[in-house]
Short mmCIF file of C-alpha atoms in Angstrom, two decimals:
data_model
loop_
_atom_site.label_atom_id
_atom_site.label_comp_id
_atom_site.label_asym_id
_atom_site.label_seq_id
_atom_site.Cartn_x
_atom_site.Cartn_y
_atom_site.Cartn_z
CA MET Y 1 14.31 -58.21 47.09
CA ARG Y 2 11.84 -60.45 48.97
CA GLU Y 3 14.14 -60.50 52.03
CA TRP Y 4 14.35 -56.70 52.01
CA ILE Y 5 10.56 -56.40 51.73
CA ASP Y 6 10.06 -58.91 54.56
CA ALA Y 7 12.49 -56.99 56.77
CA ALA Y 8 10.81 -53.67 55.99
CA VAL Y 9 7.33 -55.03 56.69
CA PHE Y 10 8.50 -56.57 59.97
CA ALA Y 11 10.17 -53.29 61.02
CA ILE Y 12 7.03 -51.27 60.24
CA ILE Y 13 4.79 -53.67 62.17
CA ALA Y 14 7.16 -53.83 65.15
CA ALA Y 15 7.59 -50.06 65.29
CA THR Y 16 3.83 -49.50 64.99
CA LEU Y 17 3.12 -51.90 67.85
CA ILE Y 18 5.75 -50.22 70.04
CA ARG Y 19 4.39 -46.76 69.16
CA THR Y 20 0.81 -47.84 69.83
CA PHE Y 21 1.18 -49.85 73.01
CA ILE Y 22 4.50 -49.06 74.75
CA PHE Y 23 5.90 -45.58 74.10
CA GLU Y 24 5.77 -42.82 71.52
CA ALA Y 25 7.99 -39.87 70.68
CA TYR Y 26 6.55 -36.40 71.18
CA THR Y 27 7.87 -32.87 70.65
CA ILE Y 28 7.07 -29.84 72.82
CA PRO Y 29 5.65 -27.26 70.37
CA THR Y 30 4.62 -24.39 72.69
CA PRO Y 31 5.90 -22.72 75.89
CA SER Y 32 2.87 -23.62 78.04
CA MET Y 33 4.97 -25.96 80.25
CA GLU Y 34 8.11 -23.84 80.51
CA LYS Y 35 10.37 -24.04 82.36
CA THR Y 36 9.55 -27.62 83.26
CA LEU Y 37 9.54 -28.52 79.56
CA LEU Y 38 11.01 -26.30 76.87
CA VAL Y 39 10.05 -25.77 73.25
CA ASN Y 40 11.93 -28.38 71.17
CA ASP Y 41 12.28 -30.86 73.99
CA PHE Y 42 11.84 -34.32 72.47
CA LEU Y 43 10.08 -36.75 74.81
CA PHE Y 44 9.20 -40.37 75.15
CA VAL Y 45 5.60 -40.76 76.32
CA SER Y 46 4.92 -43.96 78.27
CA LYS Y 47 1.69 -45.63 77.23
CA ILE Y 48 2.04 -48.52 79.66
CA SER Y 49 2.00 -46.21 82.71
CA TYR Y 50 -1.78 -45.74 82.57
CA GLY Y 51 -2.41 -48.69 80.28
CA PRO Y 52 -2.19 -48.55 76.48
CA ARG Y 53 -5.31 -47.36 74.72
CA VAL Y 54 -6.56 -49.65 71.97
CA PRO Y 55 -6.71 -47.62 68.73
CA MET Y 56 -10.19 -46.26 68.09
CA THR Y 57 -9.36 -45.43 64.47
CA PRO Y 58 -7.33 -48.48 63.39
CA LEU Y 59 -7.16 -47.73 59.65
CA ALA Y 60 -4.32 -45.21 59.40
CA VAL Y 61 -1.05 -44.65 57.58
CA PRO Y 62 1.81 -45.88 59.84
CA PHE Y 63 3.86 -43.24 61.71
CA THR Y 64 1.39 -40.45 61.00
CA HIS Y 65 -1.14 -38.74 63.24
CA HIS Y 66 -4.02 -36.95 61.51
CA THR Y 67 -2.54 -35.46 58.32
CA LEU Y 68 -0.34 -36.97 55.62
CA PRO Y 69 3.19 -35.50 55.48
CA PHE Y 70 3.77 -32.74 52.93
CA THR Y 71 0.05 -32.11 52.65
CA LYS Y 72 -2.13 -29.52 54.35
CA TYR Y 73 -5.57 -31.10 54.40
CA THR Y 74 -5.25 -34.80 53.45
CA LYS Y 75 -6.33 -37.14 56.23
CA ALA Y 76 -3.89 -39.88 57.21
CA TYR Y 77 -6.65 -42.17 58.44
CA SER Y 78 -10.00 -43.65 57.46
CA GLU Y 79 -13.12 -43.60 59.63
CA ALA Y 80 -14.61 -46.60 57.84
CA VAL Y 81 -13.84 -48.64 60.97
CA GLN Y 82 -14.33 -47.12 64.45
CA TRP Y 83 -13.75 -49.12 67.65
CA LYS Y 84 -15.13 -48.32 71.10
CA TYR Y 85 -12.82 -46.94 73.75
CA ARG Y 86 -10.87 -49.64 75.57
CA ARG Y 87 -7.73 -49.42 77.67
CA TRP Y 88 -5.52 -52.28 78.77
CA TRP Y 89 -4.11 -52.68 82.25
CA GLY Y 90 -1.43 -50.18 83.30
CA PHE Y 91 0.97 -49.66 86.18
CA SER Y 92 -0.99 -46.85 87.84
CA ASP Y 93 -3.88 -44.44 87.58
CA ILE Y 94 -3.35 -40.78 86.77
CA LYS Y 95 -2.20 -38.96 89.89
CA ARG Y 96 -2.27 -35.30 90.78
CA ASN Y 97 0.80 -33.48 89.39
CA ASP Y 98 1.50 -36.09 86.71
CA VAL Y 99 2.58 -34.59 83.39
CA VAL Y 100 0.13 -36.08 80.90
CA VAL Y 101 -0.15 -36.19 77.10
CA PHE Y 102 -3.74 -36.25 75.85
CA ASN Y 103 -5.84 -35.57 72.79
CA PHE Y 104 -7.20 -32.03 72.78
CA PRO Y 105 -10.83 -32.29 73.97
CA GLU Y 106 -12.09 -29.45 71.78
CA GLY Y 107 -10.25 -30.90 68.79
CA ASP Y 108 -13.27 -32.80 67.48
CA THR Y 109 -13.83 -29.90 65.07
CA VAL Y 110 -10.94 -28.05 63.42
CA ALA Y 111 -10.63 -24.98 61.19
CA LEU Y 112 -7.82 -26.22 58.96
CA ASN Y 113 -6.35 -22.76 58.35
CA GLN Y 114 -6.07 -22.13 62.10
CA GLN Y 115 -5.26 -25.58 63.47
CA ASP Y 116 -3.29 -24.30 66.45
CA ALA Y 117 -6.43 -22.69 67.91
CA SER Y 118 -9.59 -24.18 69.35
CA TYR Y 119 -12.40 -24.11 66.78
CA TYR Y 120 -14.92 -23.46 69.55
CA GLY Y 121 -12.77 -20.67 70.97
CA LEU Y 122 -12.64 -19.07 67.53
CA VAL Y 123 -16.42 -19.34 67.20
CA ARG Y 124 -16.92 -17.79 70.64
CA ALA Y 125 -14.58 -14.95 69.72
CA PHE Y 126 -15.53 -14.25 66.08
CA GLY Y 127 -18.77 -16.08 65.33
CA ARG Y 128 -19.36 -19.25 63.35
CA GLU Y 129 -19.94 -17.59 59.99
CA LYS Y 130 -16.61 -15.74 60.03
CA VAL Y 131 -14.70 -18.85 61.08
CA TRP Y 132 -16.21 -20.95 58.30
CA ASP Y 133 -15.73 -18.23 55.69
CA SER Y 134 -12.23 -17.06 56.65
CA LEU Y 135 -10.52 -19.95 58.44
CA GLY Y 136 -12.09 -22.99 56.77
CA PRO Y 137 -12.35 -25.57 55.47
CA VAL Y 138 -13.67 -27.07 58.69
CA THR Y 139 -13.34 -30.78 59.44
CA SER Y 140 -14.04 -33.23 62.27
CA ARG Y 141 -11.62 -35.70 63.87
CA PRO Y 142 -12.12 -38.85 65.97
CA VAL Y 143 -10.78 -38.90 69.52
CA ASP Y 144 -7.42 -40.56 68.88
CA LYS Y 145 -6.67 -38.34 65.87
CA ARG Y 146 -7.12 -35.04 67.67
CA GLU Y 147 -4.11 -32.83 68.35
CA ASN Y 148 -1.80 -33.99 71.16
CA TYR Y 149 -1.47 -31.65 74.15
CA ILE Y 150 0.74 -31.89 77.22
CA LYS Y 151 -0.16 -30.39 80.61
CA ARG Y 152 0.06 -31.16 84.31
CA CYS Y 153 -2.88 -32.90 85.96
CA ILE Y 154 -3.98 -30.57 88.75
CA ALA Y 155 -7.15 -32.41 89.85
CA ILE Y 156 -8.35 -35.96 89.28
CA ALA Y 157 -11.86 -37.39 89.04
CA GLY Y 158 -13.96 -36.55 92.10
CA ASP Y 159 -11.87 -33.51 93.10
CA SER Y 160 -13.08 -29.94 93.49
CA VAL Y 161 -10.77 -27.26 92.10
CA TYR Y 162 -10.74 -23.48 92.38
CA ALA Y 163 -8.25 -20.59 92.35
CA ILE Y 164 -7.95 -17.40 94.38
CA ASN Y 165 -5.43 -14.79 93.21
CA ALA Y 166 -3.51 -17.39 91.16
CA VAL Y 167 -3.27 -19.88 94.04
CA VAL Y 168 -4.94 -23.14 93.01
CA TYR Y 169 -6.83 -25.15 95.62
CA VAL Y 170 -7.82 -28.79 95.30
CA ASN Y 171 -10.39 -30.12 97.76
CA GLY Y 172 -9.91 -26.99 99.85
CA GLN Y 173 -6.12 -27.35 100.16
CA PRO Y 174 -3.46 -25.37 98.26
CA ALA Y 175 -2.24 -27.48 95.34
CA GLU Y 176 1.40 -28.41 95.14
CA VAL Y 177 3.30 -25.85 93.06
CA PRO Y 178 5.73 -27.42 90.56
CA PRO Y 179 9.25 -26.12 91.25
CA LYS Y 180 9.64 -24.76 87.70
CA SER Y 181 6.14 -23.30 87.50
CA GLN Y 182 6.12 -19.68 86.28
CA HIS Y 183 3.90 -16.71 87.15
CA TYR Y 184 4.04 -13.01 86.34
CA TYR Y 185 5.55 -10.79 89.04
CA SER Y 186 5.94 -7.04 89.31
CA VAL Y 187 9.59 -6.32 90.08
CA TYR Y 188 10.52 -2.88 91.46
CA ALA Y 189 14.13 -1.81 90.97
CA PRO Y 190 14.15 2.02 91.34
CA ASN Y 191 17.93 2.50 91.34
CA GLY Y 192 18.51 2.22 87.63
CA GLY Y 193 16.66 -1.01 87.03
CA LEU Y 194 18.07 -4.49 86.64
CA ASN Y 195 21.19 -5.40 84.70
CA LEU Y 196 20.32 -7.48 81.62
CA SER Y 197 23.30 -9.79 82.09
CA THR Y 198 22.16 -10.48 85.66
CA LEU Y 199 18.72 -11.44 84.38
CA GLU Y 200 20.24 -13.68 81.71
CA ASP Y 201 22.38 -15.45 84.31
CA MET Y 202 19.18 -16.18 86.25
CA GLY Y 203 17.43 -17.45 83.12
CA ILE Y 204 14.96 -14.54 83.20
CA GLU Y 205 13.80 -13.16 79.88
CA GLY Y 206 13.10 -9.49 79.28
CA GLY Y 207 10.20 -7.96 81.14
CA ARG Y 208 7.27 -6.04 79.78
CA GLY Y 209 5.56 -2.82 80.81
CA GLY Y 210 6.94 -0.74 83.61
CA ASP Y 211 8.28 2.78 83.80
CA GLY Y 212 12.03 2.23 84.02
CA SER Y 213 11.97 1.42 87.73
CA SER Y 214 9.57 -1.51 87.48
CA ALA Y 215 8.64 -4.26 85.03
CA ILE Y 216 6.65 -7.49 84.86
CA TYR Y 217 8.65 -10.71 84.58
CA ASN Y 218 7.63 -14.35 84.22
CA LEU Y 219 9.38 -15.99 87.18
CA THR Y 220 9.83 -19.33 88.89
CA LYS Y 221 10.01 -19.61 92.69
CA ASP Y 222 13.82 -19.77 92.45
CA ASN Y 223 13.85 -16.60 90.34
CA VAL Y 224 11.80 -14.80 92.97
CA THR Y 225 14.21 -15.86 95.72
CA GLU Y 226 17.22 -14.75 93.67
CA LEU Y 227 15.73 -11.35 92.91
CA GLN Y 228 14.70 -10.79 96.52
CA ALA Y 229 18.33 -11.43 97.49
CA LEU Y 230 19.41 -8.42 95.37
CA LYS Y 231 18.36 -6.06 98.14
CA GLN Y 232 20.40 -3.09 96.93
CA ALA Y 233 18.81 -3.20 93.48
CA VAL Y 234 15.38 -4.75 94.03
CA THR Y 235 12.97 -3.28 96.56
CA SER Y 236 9.91 -5.44 95.89
CA VAL Y 237 8.82 -8.59 94.05
CA GLN Y 238 5.03 -9.01 94.07
CA PRO Y 239 2.66 -11.35 92.17
CA TYR Y 240 1.12 -9.58 89.20
CA ILE Y 241 -2.62 -10.31 89.18
CA PRO Y 242 -4.43 -7.83 86.91
CA ASN Y 243 -7.91 -9.02 87.92
CA GLY Y 244 -8.97 -10.08 91.39
CA PRO Y 245 -11.95 -12.24 92.40
CA GLY Y 246 -15.12 -11.17 90.64
CA GLN Y 247 -13.22 -9.05 88.11
CA GLY Y 248 -13.52 -11.16 84.99
CA ALA Y 249 -11.63 -9.63 82.06
CA SER Y 250 -13.58 -9.20 78.85
CA ASN Y 251 -10.97 -11.15 76.86
CA ASP Y 252 -10.98 -14.09 79.28
CA LEU Y 253 -13.27 -16.58 77.53
CA LEU Y 254 -13.16 -18.99 80.44
CA TYR Y 255 -14.89 -22.30 80.91
CA PRO Y 256 -17.86 -22.72 81.35
CA PHE Y 257 -18.41 -19.47 79.37
CA VAL Y 258 -21.04 -17.97 81.69
CA ASP Y 259 -20.65 -14.20 81.88
CA SER Y 260 -22.47 -13.91 85.19
CA LEU Y 261 -19.76 -15.96 86.94
CA ASN Y 262 -17.30 -13.15 86.23
CA TRP Y 263 -14.29 -15.47 86.51
CA ASN Y 264 -10.77 -14.84 85.24
CA LYS Y 265 -7.71 -17.04 84.78
CA ASP Y 266 -6.44 -16.34 88.31
CA ASN Y 267 -9.80 -16.53 90.09
CA PHE Y 268 -12.29 -19.24 89.20
CA GLY Y 269 -14.32 -22.08 90.67
CA PRO Y 270 -15.11 -24.14 92.55
CA ILE Y 271 -15.56 -26.73 89.81
CA TYR Y 272 -16.37 -30.38 90.47
CA VAL Y 273 -14.32 -32.76 88.28
CA PRO Y 274 -16.64 -35.62 87.22
CA LYS Y 275 -15.94 -39.15 88.41
CA LYS Y 276 -17.19 -42.38 86.87
CA GLY Y 277 -20.38 -43.45 88.68
CA ALA Y 278 -20.88 -40.03 90.32
CA THR Y 279 -24.25 -38.30 89.87
CA VAL Y 280 -24.82 -34.57 89.50
CA LYS Y 281 -28.08 -32.64 89.52
CA LEU Y 282 -28.95 -30.83 86.32
CA ASP Y 283 -30.14 -27.25 86.49
CA SER Y 284 -29.70 -24.01 84.57
CA MET Y 285 -26.20 -23.48 86.01
CA SER Y 286 -24.74 -27.00 86.33
CA ILE Y 287 -25.63 -27.84 82.73
CA ASN Y 288 -23.05 -25.29 81.58
CA PHE Y 289 -20.30 -27.33 83.25
CA TYR Y 290 -21.39 -30.76 82.08
CA ARG Y 291 -23.20 -30.23 78.76
CA ARG Y 292 -20.20 -31.19 76.66
CA ALA Y 293 -19.36 -34.22 78.82
CA ILE Y 294 -22.91 -35.53 78.56
CA ALA Y 295 -23.52 -34.84 74.89
CA ILE Y 296 -20.11 -35.07 73.20
CA TYR Y 297 -17.71 -37.11 75.33
CA GLU Y 298 -20.29 -39.67 76.49
CA GLY Y 299 -22.37 -39.69 73.32
CA ASN Y 300 -25.85 -38.88 74.61
CA LYS Y 301 -28.57 -36.90 72.89
CA LEU Y 302 -29.12 -33.92 75.18
CA GLU Y 303 -32.08 -31.60 74.64
CA GLU Y 304 -33.35 -28.59 76.56
CA ARG Y 305 -37.05 -27.75 76.36
CA ASN Y 306 -38.77 -25.07 78.43
CA GLY Y 307 -36.12 -25.26 81.13
CA GLN Y 308 -36.28 -29.07 81.29
CA PHE Y 309 -33.55 -31.48 80.24
CA TYR Y 310 -34.02 -34.64 78.18
CA ILE Y 311 -31.28 -37.25 77.74
CA ASN Y 312 -31.86 -39.76 74.95
CA GLY Y 313 -35.52 -38.72 74.91
CA GLN Y 314 -36.06 -39.23 78.66
CA HIS Y 315 -36.73 -36.39 81.10
CA ALA Y 316 -33.68 -36.03 83.37
CA THR Y 317 -33.05 -34.08 86.56
CA GLU Y 318 -29.63 -35.68 87.17
CA TYR Y 319 -26.87 -37.48 85.29
CA THR Y 320 -24.46 -40.29 86.22
CA PHE Y 321 -21.08 -40.13 84.49
CA LYS Y 322 -19.66 -43.06 82.53
CA MET Y 323 -16.01 -41.93 82.57
CA ASP Y 324 -13.44 -40.26 84.80
CA TYR Y 325 -12.33 -36.73 83.94
CA TYR Y 326 -9.28 -34.61 84.76
CA TRP Y 327 -8.37 -30.93 85.16
CA MET Y 328 -5.13 -30.01 83.34
CA MET Y 329 -3.05 -26.82 83.60
CA GLY Y 330 0.28 -25.71 82.16
CA ASP Y 331 3.24 -24.93 84.42
CA ASN Y 332 3.67 -21.61 82.61
CA ARG Y 333 0.39 -20.51 84.16
CA ASP Y 334 0.02 -17.10 82.55
CA ASN Y 335 0.81 -18.40 79.05
CA SER Y 336 -1.15 -21.62 78.88
CA LEU Y 337 -4.43 -22.48 77.19
CA ASP Y 338 -5.60 -25.28 79.43
CA SER Y 339 -8.66 -26.57 81.32
CA ARG Y 340 -9.43 -23.02 82.42
CA TYR Y 341 -10.35 -22.30 78.79
CA TRP Y 342 -11.90 -25.56 77.57
CA GLY Y 343 -12.80 -27.68 80.60
CA PHE Y 344 -12.28 -31.32 81.48
CA VAL Y 345 -10.12 -34.00 79.83
CA PRO Y 346 -12.05 -37.30 79.53
CA GLU Y 347 -10.20 -40.52 80.30
CA ASP Y 348 -10.60 -41.79 76.73
CA HIS Y 349 -8.54 -38.79 75.53
CA VAL Y 350 -5.51 -39.71 77.67
CA VAL Y 351 -2.52 -40.85 75.57
CA GLY Y 352 0.11 -41.49 78.22
CA LYS Y 353 2.53 -40.16 80.81
CA ALA Y 354 5.45 -37.92 79.85
CA TRP Y 355 8.49 -39.96 80.82
CA LEU Y 356 11.91 -38.98 79.43
CA ILE Y 357 13.59 -36.16 77.49
CA TRP Y 358 15.81 -37.90 74.93
CA MET Y 359 16.80 -34.83 72.92
CA SER Y 360 16.55 -31.06 73.29
CA TYR Y 361 17.84 -28.14 71.28
CA GLY Y 362 17.49 -24.38 71.36
CA ASN Y 363 18.91 -21.32 69.63
CA ASN Y 364 22.44 -22.27 70.66
CA GLY Y 365 22.24 -25.91 69.62
CA ILE Y 366 21.75 -29.04 71.67
CA ARG Y 367 20.85 -28.49 75.33
CA TRP Y 368 23.16 -31.21 76.65
CA SER Y 369 22.10 -30.78 80.28
CA ARG Y 370 18.53 -31.81 79.44
CA LEU Y 371 19.30 -35.06 77.65
CA PHE Y 372 17.96 -38.25 79.22
CA ARG Y 373 16.25 -36.43 82.07
CA THR Y 374 13.11 -37.98 83.49
CA ILE Y 375 10.04 -35.73 83.77
CA HIS Y 376 8.44 -34.91 87.12
#
C-alpha cells in the first residue's frame, strides 16, 4: 500500500510540474479560430516557448482550473496565498501571428450562470442590477484562474492597429492574413444557385440570407478562389461588410466603448498597444483606452476629479506602463469575441503558445488528418 501511495504521489507531483512549467493540454471550445483550429481539437500548449509563468495562485487542487469537477460553483483553489507575477526565461517573445493561449482579461469578475460571456459585456448590455439578479451569483477570480482563451496575436506591444473595411493594418501596413482565416462574402449565383454537394466538397457550410440567387457565406481565401473559378454558376464573390467606416452598429459594443467613435468590428482604430516603459498622455479620450490597464491590470488607484486624473493620490497628466500588452483576434473574424470587444491582453495573462494538435474529433468521429499537426 505504501509503495502504491508513493507512486501515486510522485505521479501527481511530476504531472503537475509538467503541466505548470512545460506544456498543458487544452481543448478548442468555440469556433472563433475556425478553420485554423476546429471545435474539439485537442492541443498541447507550450509554456516554455514564452517562458513558464510561476503560479500566482499556488494553493489549488491538482489537474483543475477554477472549479471543482462535478460542481457548478465550488472553487478549486484558495486565495489565502497570492504570489506576484513572475515568468521564467523562454525561447522567444510573442511574435505577430503567433497563436496564443491566455487568461481572459475581463474574467476577473464572472456571473456564474453565464460563464461563457464577459461579465462586463453583460453589464454594458443589460445593466448591473439585472446581471446580479438574473445571472448571479457573481464571483471574482485571480489572473491565473480566469478562463483560458485562444486567439492569434495581431499586434504586439508598441504597435498601432486599425481596420478599414475588414482589412487590418499594423503600423500602417496590411497585416498578414492567415491562410485559413474566414470572412463573410456575398456570393451571387443567379442561374439556380449553388449545388449543396459542391459547397460540401469545398468545406463551405450553408449560407444565410439571400434571395435564391445570392447568399452570404463564411469563406477562406481558398474558398473564394474556388468559387470564382465556377464562372458558369457564380457571377460575383464580394466581401460582405454591413457597416463601413463611421457606421457603428448599435449592437457592436466595441472597445473602448465610446459611442462618439462610431466604430464597428470591421472599421476601428487606430489603437496604440501599450509597451512596457512607454508613456502616454492622459486626457478625456485616451483614458478610455487605458483606464483598465492602469487601474486593474497594473493595480493602481485611479481617480477622476473635475476632469483631472489622480493615480495613487498623485495628480497625473501621463502614465508609464509596467507591462507589455497584446492585441488578439480570432481567425474566424466575423464570429470571434476578441480584442475588438474587450481590449488588450496583458503579458501576465499569457499562458503559452499553441503548439500541436494531438487529437481531434467531429460529428463523423476522429479527424485523422488533423492528428499531430503543428499549429501556425
